[in-house]
mmCIF file of C-alpha atoms and ligand atoms in Angstrom:
data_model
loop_
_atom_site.group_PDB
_atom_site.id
_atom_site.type_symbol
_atom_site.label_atom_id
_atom_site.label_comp_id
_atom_site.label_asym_id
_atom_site.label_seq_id
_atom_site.Cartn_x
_atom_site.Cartn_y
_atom_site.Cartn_z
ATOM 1 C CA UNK A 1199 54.977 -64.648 37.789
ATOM 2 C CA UNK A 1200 51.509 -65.306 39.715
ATOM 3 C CA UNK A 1201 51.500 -65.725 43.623
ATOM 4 C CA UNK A 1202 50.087 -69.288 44.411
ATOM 5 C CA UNK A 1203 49.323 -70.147 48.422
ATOM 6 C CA UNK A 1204 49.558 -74.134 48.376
ATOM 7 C CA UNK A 1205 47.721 -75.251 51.675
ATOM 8 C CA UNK A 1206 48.660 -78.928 52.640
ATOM 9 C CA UNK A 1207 51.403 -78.511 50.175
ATOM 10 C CA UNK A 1208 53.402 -81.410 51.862
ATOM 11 C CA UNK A 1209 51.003 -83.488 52.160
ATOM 12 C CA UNK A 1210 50.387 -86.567 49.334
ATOM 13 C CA UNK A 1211 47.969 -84.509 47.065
ATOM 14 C CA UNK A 1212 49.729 -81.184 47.672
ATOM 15 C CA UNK A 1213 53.253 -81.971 46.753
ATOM 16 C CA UNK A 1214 52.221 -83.361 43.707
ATOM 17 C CA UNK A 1215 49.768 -79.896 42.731
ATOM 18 C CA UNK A 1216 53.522 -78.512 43.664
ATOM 19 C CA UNK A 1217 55.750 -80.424 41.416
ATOM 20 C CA UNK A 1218 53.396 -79.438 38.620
ATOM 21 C CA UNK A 1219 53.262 -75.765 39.211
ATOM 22 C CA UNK A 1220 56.728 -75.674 39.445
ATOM 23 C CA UNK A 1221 57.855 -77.814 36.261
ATOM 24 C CA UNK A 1222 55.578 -74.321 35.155
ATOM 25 C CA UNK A 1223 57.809 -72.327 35.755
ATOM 26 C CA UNK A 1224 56.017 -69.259 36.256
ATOM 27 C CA UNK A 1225 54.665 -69.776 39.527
ATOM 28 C CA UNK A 1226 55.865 -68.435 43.145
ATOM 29 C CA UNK A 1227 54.446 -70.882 45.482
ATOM 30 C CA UNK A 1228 54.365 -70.563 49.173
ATOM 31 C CA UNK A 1229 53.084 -73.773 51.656
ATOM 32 C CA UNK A 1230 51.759 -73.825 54.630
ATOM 33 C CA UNK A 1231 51.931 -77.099 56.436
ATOM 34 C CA UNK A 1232 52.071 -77.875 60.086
ATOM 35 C CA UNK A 1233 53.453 -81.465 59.247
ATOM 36 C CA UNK A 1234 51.074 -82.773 61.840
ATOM 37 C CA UNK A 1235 51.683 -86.925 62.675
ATOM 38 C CA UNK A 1236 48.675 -87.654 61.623
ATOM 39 C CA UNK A 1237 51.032 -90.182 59.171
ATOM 40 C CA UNK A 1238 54.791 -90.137 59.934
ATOM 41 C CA UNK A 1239 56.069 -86.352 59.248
ATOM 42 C CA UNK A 1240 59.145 -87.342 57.721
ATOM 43 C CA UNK A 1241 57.354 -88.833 54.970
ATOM 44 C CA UNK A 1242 55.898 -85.067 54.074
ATOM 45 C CA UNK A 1243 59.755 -84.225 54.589
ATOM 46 C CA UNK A 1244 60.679 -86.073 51.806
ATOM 47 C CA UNK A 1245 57.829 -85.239 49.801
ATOM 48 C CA UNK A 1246 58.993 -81.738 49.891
ATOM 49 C CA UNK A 1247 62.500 -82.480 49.916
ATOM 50 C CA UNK A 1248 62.979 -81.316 46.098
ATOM 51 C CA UNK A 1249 60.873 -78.999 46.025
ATOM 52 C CA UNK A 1250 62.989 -76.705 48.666
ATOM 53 C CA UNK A 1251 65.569 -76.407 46.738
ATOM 54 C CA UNK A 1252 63.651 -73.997 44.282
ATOM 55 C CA UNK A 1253 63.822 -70.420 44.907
ATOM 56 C CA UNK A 1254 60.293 -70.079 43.748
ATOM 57 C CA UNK A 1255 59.086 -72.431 47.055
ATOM 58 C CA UNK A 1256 59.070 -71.184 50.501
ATOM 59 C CA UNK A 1257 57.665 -73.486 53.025
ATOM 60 C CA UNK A 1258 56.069 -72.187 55.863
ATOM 61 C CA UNK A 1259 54.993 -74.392 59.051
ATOM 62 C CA UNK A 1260 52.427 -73.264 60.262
ATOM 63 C CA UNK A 1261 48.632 -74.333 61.641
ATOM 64 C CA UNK A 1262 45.627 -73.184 59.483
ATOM 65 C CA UNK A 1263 43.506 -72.571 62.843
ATOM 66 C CA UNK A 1264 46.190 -69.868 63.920
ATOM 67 C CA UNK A 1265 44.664 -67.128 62.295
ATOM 68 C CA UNK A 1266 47.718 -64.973 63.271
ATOM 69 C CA UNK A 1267 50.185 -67.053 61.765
ATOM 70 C CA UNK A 1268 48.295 -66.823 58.363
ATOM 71 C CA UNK A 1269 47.599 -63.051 58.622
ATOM 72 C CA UNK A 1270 51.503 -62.858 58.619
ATOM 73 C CA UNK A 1271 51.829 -64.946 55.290
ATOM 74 C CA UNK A 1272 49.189 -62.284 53.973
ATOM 75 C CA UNK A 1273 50.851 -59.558 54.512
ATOM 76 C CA UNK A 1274 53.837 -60.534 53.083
ATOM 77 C CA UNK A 1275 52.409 -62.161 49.610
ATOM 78 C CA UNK A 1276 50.169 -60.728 47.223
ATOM 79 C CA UNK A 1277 48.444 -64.622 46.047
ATOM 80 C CA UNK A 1278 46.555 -64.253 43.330
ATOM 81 C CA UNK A 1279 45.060 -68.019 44.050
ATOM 82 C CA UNK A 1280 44.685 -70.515 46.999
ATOM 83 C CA UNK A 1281 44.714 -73.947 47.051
ATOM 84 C CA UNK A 1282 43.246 -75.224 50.040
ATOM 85 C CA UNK A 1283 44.164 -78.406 50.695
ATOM 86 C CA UNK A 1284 45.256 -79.099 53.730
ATOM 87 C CA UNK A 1285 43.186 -80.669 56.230
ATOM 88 C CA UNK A 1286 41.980 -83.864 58.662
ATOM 89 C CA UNK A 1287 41.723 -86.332 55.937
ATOM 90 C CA UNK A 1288 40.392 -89.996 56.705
ATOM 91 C CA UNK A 1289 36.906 -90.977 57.477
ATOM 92 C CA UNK A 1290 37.565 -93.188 59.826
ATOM 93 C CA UNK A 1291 39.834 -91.226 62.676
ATOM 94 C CA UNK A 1292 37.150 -88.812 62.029
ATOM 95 C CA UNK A 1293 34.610 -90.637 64.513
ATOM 96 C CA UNK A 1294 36.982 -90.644 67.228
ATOM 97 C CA UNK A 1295 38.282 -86.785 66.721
ATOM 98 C CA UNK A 1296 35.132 -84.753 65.258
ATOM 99 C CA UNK A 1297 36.708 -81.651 67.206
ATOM 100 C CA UNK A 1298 39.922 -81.474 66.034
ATOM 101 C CA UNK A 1299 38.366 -82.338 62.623
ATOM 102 C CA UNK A 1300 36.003 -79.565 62.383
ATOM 103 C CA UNK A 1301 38.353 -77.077 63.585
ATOM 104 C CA UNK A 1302 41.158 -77.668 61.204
ATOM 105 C CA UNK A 1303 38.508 -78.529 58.510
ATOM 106 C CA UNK A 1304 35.303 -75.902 58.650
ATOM 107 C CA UNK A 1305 37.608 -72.971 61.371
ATOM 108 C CA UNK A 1306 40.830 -73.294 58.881
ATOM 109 C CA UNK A 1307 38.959 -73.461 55.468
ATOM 110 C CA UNK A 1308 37.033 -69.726 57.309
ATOM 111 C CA UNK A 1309 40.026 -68.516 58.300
ATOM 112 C CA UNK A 1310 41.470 -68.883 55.184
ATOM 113 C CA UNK A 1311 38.446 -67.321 53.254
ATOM 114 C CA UNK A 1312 38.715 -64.502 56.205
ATOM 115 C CA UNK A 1313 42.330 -63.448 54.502
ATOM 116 C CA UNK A 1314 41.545 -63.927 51.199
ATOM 117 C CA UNK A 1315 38.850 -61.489 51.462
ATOM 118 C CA UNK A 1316 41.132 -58.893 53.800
ATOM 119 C CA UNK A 1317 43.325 -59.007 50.844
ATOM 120 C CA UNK A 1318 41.336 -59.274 47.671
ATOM 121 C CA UNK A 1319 42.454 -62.560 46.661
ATOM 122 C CA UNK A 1320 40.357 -63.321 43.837
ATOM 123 C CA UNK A 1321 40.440 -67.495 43.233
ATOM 124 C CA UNK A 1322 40.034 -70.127 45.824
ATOM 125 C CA UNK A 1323 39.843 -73.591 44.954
ATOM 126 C CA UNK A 1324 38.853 -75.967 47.578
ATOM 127 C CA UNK A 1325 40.095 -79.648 48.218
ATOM 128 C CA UNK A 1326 36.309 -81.628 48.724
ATOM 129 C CA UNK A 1327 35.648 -84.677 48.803
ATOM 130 C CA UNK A 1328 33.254 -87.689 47.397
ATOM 131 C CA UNK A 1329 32.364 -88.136 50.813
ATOM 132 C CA UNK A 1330 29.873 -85.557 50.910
ATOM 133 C CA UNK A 1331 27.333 -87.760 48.677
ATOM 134 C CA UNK A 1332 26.514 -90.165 51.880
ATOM 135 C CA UNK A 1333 24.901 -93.014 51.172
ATOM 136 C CA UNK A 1334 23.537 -91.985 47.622
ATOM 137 C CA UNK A 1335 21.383 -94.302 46.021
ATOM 138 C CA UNK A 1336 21.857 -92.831 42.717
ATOM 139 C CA UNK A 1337 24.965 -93.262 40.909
ATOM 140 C CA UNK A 1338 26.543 -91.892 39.055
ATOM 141 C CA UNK A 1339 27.062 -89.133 41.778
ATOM 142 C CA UNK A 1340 26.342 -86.042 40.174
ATOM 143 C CA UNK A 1341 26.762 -82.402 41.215
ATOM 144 C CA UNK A 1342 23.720 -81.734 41.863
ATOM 145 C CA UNK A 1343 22.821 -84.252 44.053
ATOM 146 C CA UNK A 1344 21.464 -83.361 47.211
ATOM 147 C CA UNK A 1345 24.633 -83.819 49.840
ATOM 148 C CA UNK A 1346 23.001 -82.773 53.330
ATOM 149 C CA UNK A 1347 23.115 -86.381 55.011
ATOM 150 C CA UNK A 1348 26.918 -86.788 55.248
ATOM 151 C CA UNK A 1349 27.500 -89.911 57.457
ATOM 152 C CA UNK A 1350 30.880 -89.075 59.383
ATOM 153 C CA UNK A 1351 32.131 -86.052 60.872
ATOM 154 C CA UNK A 1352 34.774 -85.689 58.013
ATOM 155 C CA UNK A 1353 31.940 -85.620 55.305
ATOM 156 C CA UNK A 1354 30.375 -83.076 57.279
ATOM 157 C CA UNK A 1355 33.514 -80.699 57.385
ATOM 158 C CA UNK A 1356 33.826 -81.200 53.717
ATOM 159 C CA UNK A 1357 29.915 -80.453 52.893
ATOM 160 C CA UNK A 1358 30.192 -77.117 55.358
ATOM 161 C CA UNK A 1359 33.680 -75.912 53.497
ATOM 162 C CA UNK A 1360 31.639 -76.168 50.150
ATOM 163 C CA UNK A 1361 28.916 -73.972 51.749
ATOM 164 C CA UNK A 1362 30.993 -71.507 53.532
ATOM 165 C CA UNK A 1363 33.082 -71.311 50.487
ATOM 166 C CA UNK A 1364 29.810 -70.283 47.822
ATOM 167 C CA UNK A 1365 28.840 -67.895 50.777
ATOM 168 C CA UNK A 1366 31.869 -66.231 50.432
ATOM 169 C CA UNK A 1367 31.701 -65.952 46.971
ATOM 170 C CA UNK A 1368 28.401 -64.593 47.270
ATOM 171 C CA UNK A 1369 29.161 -62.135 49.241
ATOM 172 C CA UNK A 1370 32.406 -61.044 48.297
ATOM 173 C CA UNK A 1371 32.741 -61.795 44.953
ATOM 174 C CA UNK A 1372 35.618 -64.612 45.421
ATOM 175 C CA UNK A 1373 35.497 -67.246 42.578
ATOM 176 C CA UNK A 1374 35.582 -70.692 44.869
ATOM 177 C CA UNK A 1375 36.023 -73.614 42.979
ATOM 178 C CA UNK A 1376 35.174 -76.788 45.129
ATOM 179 C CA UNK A 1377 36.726 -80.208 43.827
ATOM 180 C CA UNK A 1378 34.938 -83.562 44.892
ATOM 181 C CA UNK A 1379 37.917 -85.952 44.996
ATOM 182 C CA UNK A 1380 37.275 -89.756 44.601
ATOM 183 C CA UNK A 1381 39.897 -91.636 46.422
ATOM 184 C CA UNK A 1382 43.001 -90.726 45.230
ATOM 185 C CA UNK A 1383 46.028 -92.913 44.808
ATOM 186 C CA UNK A 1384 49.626 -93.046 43.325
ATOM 187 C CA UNK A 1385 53.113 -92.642 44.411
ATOM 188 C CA UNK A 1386 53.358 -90.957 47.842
ATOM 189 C CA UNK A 1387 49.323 -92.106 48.237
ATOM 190 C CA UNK A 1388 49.112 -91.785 52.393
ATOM 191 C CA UNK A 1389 49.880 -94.751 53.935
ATOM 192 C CA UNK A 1390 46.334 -94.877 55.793
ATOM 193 C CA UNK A 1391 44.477 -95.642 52.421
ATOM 194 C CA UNK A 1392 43.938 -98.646 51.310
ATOM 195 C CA UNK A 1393 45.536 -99.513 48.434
ATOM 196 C CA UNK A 1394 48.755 -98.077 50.168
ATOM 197 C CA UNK A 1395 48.533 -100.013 53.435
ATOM 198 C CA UNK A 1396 47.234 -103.148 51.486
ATOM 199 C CA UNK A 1397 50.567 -103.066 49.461
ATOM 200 C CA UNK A 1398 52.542 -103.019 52.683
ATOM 201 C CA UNK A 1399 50.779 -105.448 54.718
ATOM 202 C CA UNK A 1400 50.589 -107.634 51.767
ATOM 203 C CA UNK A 1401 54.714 -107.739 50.803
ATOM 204 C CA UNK A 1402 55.257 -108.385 54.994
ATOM 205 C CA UNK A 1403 53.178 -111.134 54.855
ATOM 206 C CA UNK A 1404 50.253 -109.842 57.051
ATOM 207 C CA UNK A 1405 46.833 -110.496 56.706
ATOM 208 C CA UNK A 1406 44.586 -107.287 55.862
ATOM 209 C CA UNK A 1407 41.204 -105.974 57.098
ATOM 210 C CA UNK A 1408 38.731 -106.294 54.656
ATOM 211 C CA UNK A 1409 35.226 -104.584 55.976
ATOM 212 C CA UNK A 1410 32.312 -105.698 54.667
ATOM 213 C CA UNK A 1411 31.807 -108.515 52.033
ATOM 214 C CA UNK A 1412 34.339 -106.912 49.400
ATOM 215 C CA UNK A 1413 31.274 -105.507 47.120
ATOM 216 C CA UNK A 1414 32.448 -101.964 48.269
ATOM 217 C CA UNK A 1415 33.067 -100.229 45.310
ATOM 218 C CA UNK A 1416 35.135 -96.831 44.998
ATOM 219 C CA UNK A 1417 35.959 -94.350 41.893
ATOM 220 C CA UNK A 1418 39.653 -94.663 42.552
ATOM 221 C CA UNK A 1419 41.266 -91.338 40.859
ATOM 222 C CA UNK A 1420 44.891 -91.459 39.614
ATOM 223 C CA UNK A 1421 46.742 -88.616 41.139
ATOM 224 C CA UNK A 1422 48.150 -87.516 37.403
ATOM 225 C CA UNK A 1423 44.289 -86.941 36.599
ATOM 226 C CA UNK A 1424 43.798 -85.273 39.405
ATOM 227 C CA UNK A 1425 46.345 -82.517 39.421
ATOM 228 C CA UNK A 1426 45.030 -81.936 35.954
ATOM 229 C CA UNK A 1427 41.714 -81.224 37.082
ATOM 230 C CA UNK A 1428 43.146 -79.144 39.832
ATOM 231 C CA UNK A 1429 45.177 -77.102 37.612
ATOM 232 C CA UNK A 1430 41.962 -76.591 35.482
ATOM 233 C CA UNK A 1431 40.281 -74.938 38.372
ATOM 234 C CA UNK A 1432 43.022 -72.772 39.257
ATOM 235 C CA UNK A 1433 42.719 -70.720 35.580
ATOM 236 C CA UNK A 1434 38.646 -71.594 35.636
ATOM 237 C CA UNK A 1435 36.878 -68.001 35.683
ATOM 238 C CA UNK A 1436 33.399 -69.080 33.767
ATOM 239 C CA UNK A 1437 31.364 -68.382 36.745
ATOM 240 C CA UNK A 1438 31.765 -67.450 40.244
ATOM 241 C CA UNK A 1439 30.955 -70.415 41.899
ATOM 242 C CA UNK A 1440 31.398 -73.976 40.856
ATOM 243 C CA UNK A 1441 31.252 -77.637 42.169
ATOM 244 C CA UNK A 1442 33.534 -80.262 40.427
ATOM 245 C CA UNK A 1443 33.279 -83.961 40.364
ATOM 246 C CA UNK A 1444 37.204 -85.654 39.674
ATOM 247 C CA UNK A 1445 36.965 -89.587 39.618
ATOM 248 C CA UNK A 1446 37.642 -92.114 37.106
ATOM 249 C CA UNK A 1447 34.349 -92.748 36.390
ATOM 250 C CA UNK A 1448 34.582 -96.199 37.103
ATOM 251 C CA UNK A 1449 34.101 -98.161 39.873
ATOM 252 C CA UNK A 1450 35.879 -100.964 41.118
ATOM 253 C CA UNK A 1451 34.871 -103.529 43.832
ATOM 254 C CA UNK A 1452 37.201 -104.193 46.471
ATOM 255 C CA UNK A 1453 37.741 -107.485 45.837
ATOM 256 C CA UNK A 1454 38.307 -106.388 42.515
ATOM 257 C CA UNK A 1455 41.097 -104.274 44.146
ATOM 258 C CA UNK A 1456 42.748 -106.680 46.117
ATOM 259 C CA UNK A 1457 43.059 -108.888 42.982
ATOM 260 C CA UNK A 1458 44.583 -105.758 41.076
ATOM 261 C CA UNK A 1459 47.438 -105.305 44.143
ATOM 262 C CA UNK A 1460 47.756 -109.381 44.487
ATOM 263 C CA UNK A 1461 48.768 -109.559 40.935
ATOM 264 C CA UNK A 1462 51.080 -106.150 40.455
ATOM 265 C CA UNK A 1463 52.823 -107.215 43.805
ATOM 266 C CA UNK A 1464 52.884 -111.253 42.416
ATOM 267 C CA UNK A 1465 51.993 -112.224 46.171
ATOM 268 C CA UNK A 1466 48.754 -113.451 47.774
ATOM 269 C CA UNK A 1467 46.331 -111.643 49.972
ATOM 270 C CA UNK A 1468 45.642 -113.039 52.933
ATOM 271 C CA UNK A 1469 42.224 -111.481 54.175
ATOM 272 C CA UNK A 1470 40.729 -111.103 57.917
ATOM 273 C CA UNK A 1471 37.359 -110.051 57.065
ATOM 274 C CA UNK A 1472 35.956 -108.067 59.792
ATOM 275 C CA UNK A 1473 32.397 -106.282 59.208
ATOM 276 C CA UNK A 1474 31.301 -102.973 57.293
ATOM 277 C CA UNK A 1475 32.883 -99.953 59.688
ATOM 278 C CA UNK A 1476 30.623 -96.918 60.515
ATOM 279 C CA UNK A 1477 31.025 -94.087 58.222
ATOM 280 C CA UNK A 1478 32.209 -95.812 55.418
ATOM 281 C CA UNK A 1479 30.111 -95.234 51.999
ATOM 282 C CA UNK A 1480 28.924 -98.482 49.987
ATOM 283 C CA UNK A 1481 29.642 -96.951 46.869
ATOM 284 C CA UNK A 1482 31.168 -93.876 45.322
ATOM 285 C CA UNK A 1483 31.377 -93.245 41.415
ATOM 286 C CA UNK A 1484 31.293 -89.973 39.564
ATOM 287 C CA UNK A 1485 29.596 -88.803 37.126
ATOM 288 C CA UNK A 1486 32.736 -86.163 35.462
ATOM 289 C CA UNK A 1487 30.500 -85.010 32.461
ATOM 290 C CA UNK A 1488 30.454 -81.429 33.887
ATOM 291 C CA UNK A 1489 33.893 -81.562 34.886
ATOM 292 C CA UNK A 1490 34.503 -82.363 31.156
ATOM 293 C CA UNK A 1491 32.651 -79.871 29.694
ATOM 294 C CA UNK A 1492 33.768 -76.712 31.638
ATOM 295 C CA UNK A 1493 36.646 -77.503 33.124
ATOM 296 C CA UNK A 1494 38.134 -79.526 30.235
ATOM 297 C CA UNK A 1495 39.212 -82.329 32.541
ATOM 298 C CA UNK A 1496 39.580 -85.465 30.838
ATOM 299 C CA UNK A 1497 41.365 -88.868 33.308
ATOM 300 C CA UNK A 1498 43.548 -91.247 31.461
ATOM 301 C CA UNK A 1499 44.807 -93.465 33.994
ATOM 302 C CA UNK A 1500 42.252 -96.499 34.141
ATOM 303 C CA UNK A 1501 42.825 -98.618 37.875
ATOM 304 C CA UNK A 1502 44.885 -101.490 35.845
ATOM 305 C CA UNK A 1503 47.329 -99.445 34.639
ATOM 306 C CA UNK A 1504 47.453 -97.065 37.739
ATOM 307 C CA UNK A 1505 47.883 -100.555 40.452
ATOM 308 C CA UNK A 1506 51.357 -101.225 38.708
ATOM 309 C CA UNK A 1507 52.351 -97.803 38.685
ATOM 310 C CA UNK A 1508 51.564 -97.250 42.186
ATOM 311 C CA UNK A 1509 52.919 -100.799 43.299
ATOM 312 C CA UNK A 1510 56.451 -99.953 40.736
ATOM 313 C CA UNK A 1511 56.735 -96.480 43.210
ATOM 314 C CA UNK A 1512 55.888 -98.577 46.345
ATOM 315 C CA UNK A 1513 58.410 -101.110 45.809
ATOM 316 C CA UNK A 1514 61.014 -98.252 44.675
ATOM 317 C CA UNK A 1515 60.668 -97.334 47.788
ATOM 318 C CA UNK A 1516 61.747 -100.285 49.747
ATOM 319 C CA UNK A 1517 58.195 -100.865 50.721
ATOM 320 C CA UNK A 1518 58.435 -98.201 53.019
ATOM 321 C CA UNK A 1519 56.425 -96.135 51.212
HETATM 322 N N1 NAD B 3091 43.524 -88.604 49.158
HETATM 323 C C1 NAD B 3091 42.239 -88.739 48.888
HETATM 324 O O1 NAD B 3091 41.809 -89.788 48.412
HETATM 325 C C2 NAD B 3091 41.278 -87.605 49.130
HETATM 326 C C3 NAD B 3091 39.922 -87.813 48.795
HETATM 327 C C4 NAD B 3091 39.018 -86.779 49.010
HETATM 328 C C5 NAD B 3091 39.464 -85.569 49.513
HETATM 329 N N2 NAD B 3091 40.773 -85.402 49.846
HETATM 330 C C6 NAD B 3091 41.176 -84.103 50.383
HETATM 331 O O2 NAD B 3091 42.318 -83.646 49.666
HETATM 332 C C7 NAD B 3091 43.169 -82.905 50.527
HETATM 333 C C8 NAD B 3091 44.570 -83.503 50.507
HETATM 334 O O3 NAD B 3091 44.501 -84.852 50.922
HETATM 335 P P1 NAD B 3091 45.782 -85.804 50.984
HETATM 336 O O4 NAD B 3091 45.317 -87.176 50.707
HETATM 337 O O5 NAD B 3091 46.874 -85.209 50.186
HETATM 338 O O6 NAD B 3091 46.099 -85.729 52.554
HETATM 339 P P2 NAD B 3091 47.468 -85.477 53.324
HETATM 340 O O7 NAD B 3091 47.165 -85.738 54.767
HETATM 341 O O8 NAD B 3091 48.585 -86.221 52.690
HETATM 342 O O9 NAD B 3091 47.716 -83.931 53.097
HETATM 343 C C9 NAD B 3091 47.132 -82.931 53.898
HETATM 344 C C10 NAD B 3091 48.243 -82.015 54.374
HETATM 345 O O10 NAD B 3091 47.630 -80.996 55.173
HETATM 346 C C11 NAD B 3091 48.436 -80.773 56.300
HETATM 347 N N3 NAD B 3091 47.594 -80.280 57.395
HETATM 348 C C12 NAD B 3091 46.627 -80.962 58.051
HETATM 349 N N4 NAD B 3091 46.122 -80.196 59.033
HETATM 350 C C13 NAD B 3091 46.760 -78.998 58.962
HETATM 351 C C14 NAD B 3091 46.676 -77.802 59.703
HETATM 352 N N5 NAD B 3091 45.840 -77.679 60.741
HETATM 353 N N6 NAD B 3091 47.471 -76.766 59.371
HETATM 354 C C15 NAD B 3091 48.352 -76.878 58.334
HETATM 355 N N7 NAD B 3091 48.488 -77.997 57.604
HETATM 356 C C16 NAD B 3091 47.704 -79.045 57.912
HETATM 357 C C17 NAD B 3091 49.041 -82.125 56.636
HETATM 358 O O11 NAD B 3091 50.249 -82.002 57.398
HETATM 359 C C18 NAD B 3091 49.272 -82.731 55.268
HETATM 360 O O12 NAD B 3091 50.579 -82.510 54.791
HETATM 361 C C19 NAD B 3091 42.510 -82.938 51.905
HETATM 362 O O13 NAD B 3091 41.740 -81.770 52.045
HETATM 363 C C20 NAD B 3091 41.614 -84.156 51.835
HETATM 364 O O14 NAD B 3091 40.530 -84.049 52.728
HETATM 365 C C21 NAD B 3091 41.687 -86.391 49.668
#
């Protein structure tokens, strides 16, 4: 049995990294989540509904900037890994709360690095984001690109917990494994994202905020593929350091996307165009050939086959979501 610490675990990304490791079998996971409102808490209730019944889950609700609160969780657990996923998520609300955001996001993600060093935790793999790239003329985003002109407070948080996490292993010999998500979607997708708030506004009948012209274009990332590529990184020990692209590789327009939801949901958009919003990135596309080569991560789920998955959950749900 290996000791996993699951940050965020209720959260949409989180519970599904959960499911996985616990279909596993060999995994004891502990989560900490303060199941803040930032979406309605009872939908991370039900997203970890199941997985309490396990006796190989414990949840624990707590706040990742209350260092004591961790440092109790430490002391009881030997982890061998953390996943550190929990955080502010959303460009957007990031503009109006660039406190809170950079002391859950850069003060948590230290914290957390703080205790994993107290107690010799060896792994650390860190939720990132495609948000770091800024406005990068060059696509596919690669790796190696530079990524110090982030263009919202979130992207900043995201670009400082890759740097504080390759100066910890640096200095302490901690293998950190940063993962550059591109926007993620499938069942339990948080309802502030687009495709998931599209698919409700569109099924009541409301029109939806389209910013910009619709040539936006996003990577959108299945959430299957993604917990793949997160499991990778959580056995990855090739080197002590590493930055990982996981997108589809293919990018999708946004009217493009609307068509997609329009035809799994068999109902019409109607659109209130409104214009581009600060913060938000033209473009984002990955380039995954290093992911594929060392971490072996390899995404199936193309966006036409993912929309009517997502949209089959969605209505499943009621259109709740
Ligand atoms: N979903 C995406 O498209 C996407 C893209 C790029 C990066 N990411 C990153 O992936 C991670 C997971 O994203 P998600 O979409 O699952 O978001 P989410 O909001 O569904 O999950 C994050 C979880 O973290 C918890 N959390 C937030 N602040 C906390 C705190 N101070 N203490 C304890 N728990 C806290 C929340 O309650 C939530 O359950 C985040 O780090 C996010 O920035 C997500």
């Amino acid at each position: 049995m290996r000791n996993i610490l699951v940050t965020g675990g209720a959260g949409f990304i989180g519970s599904h990294l959960v499911d996985r490791l616990l279909s596993e079998g060999d995994w004891r996971i502990t989560v900490v989540d303060d199941l803040n409102d930032f979406y309605d808490p009872a939908i991370k209730r039900a997203n970890i509904a199941e997985h309490l019944q396990s006796e190989r889950y414990r949840l624990v609700e707590a706040d990742i900037r209350d260092d004591e609160a961790l440092g109790r969780i430490f002391e009881e657990t030997k982890f061998d890994v953390i996943a550190h996923l929990a955080a502010r998520a959303g460009v957007r609300p990031s503009l109006s709360e660039p406190k809170l955001y950079t002391e859950t996001n850069i003060n948590g993600t230290v914290n957390l690095l703080e205790l994993a060093r107290e107690h010799g935790v060896k792994q650390f793999v860190f939720g990132s984001s495609s948000s770091v790239y800024g406005v990068n003329e060059k696509v596919p985003f690669a790796e190696d690109d530079p990524i110090s002109q982030p263009i919202s407070p979130y992207a900043a948080t995201k670009a400082a917990g890759e740097l504080i996490c390759h100066t910890y292993s640096h200095l302490y010999d901690i293998r950190c494994i940063c993962l550059r998500f591109f926007t993620v979607y499938g069942a339990r997708q948080r309802p502030d994202l687009a495709i998931h708030k599209f698919s409700k506004l569109i099924t009541e009948g409301k029109p939806i905020q389209v910013f910009g012209d619709g040539t936006a274009r996003r990577d959108y990332t299945y959430i299957d593929d993604i917990i793949q590529g997160v499991r990778a990184a959580i056995d990855y020990d090739r080197s002590i350091y590493e930055v990982f692209n996981l997108g589809e590789s293919q990018t999708i327009e946004l009217s493009r996307l609307i068509s997609l939801l329009e035809r799994a949901l068999d109902m019409n958009a109607i659109i209130d165009r409104q214009p581009m919003q600060p913060g938000d990135v033209p473009t984002t596309f990955a380039d995954i050939s290093k992911s594929r080569k060392l971490l072996g991560y390899n995404p199936t789920t193309k966006i036409e086959e993912g929309i009517p998955k997502f949209v089959e959950w969605f209505l499943g749900t009621g259109g709740q979501g």
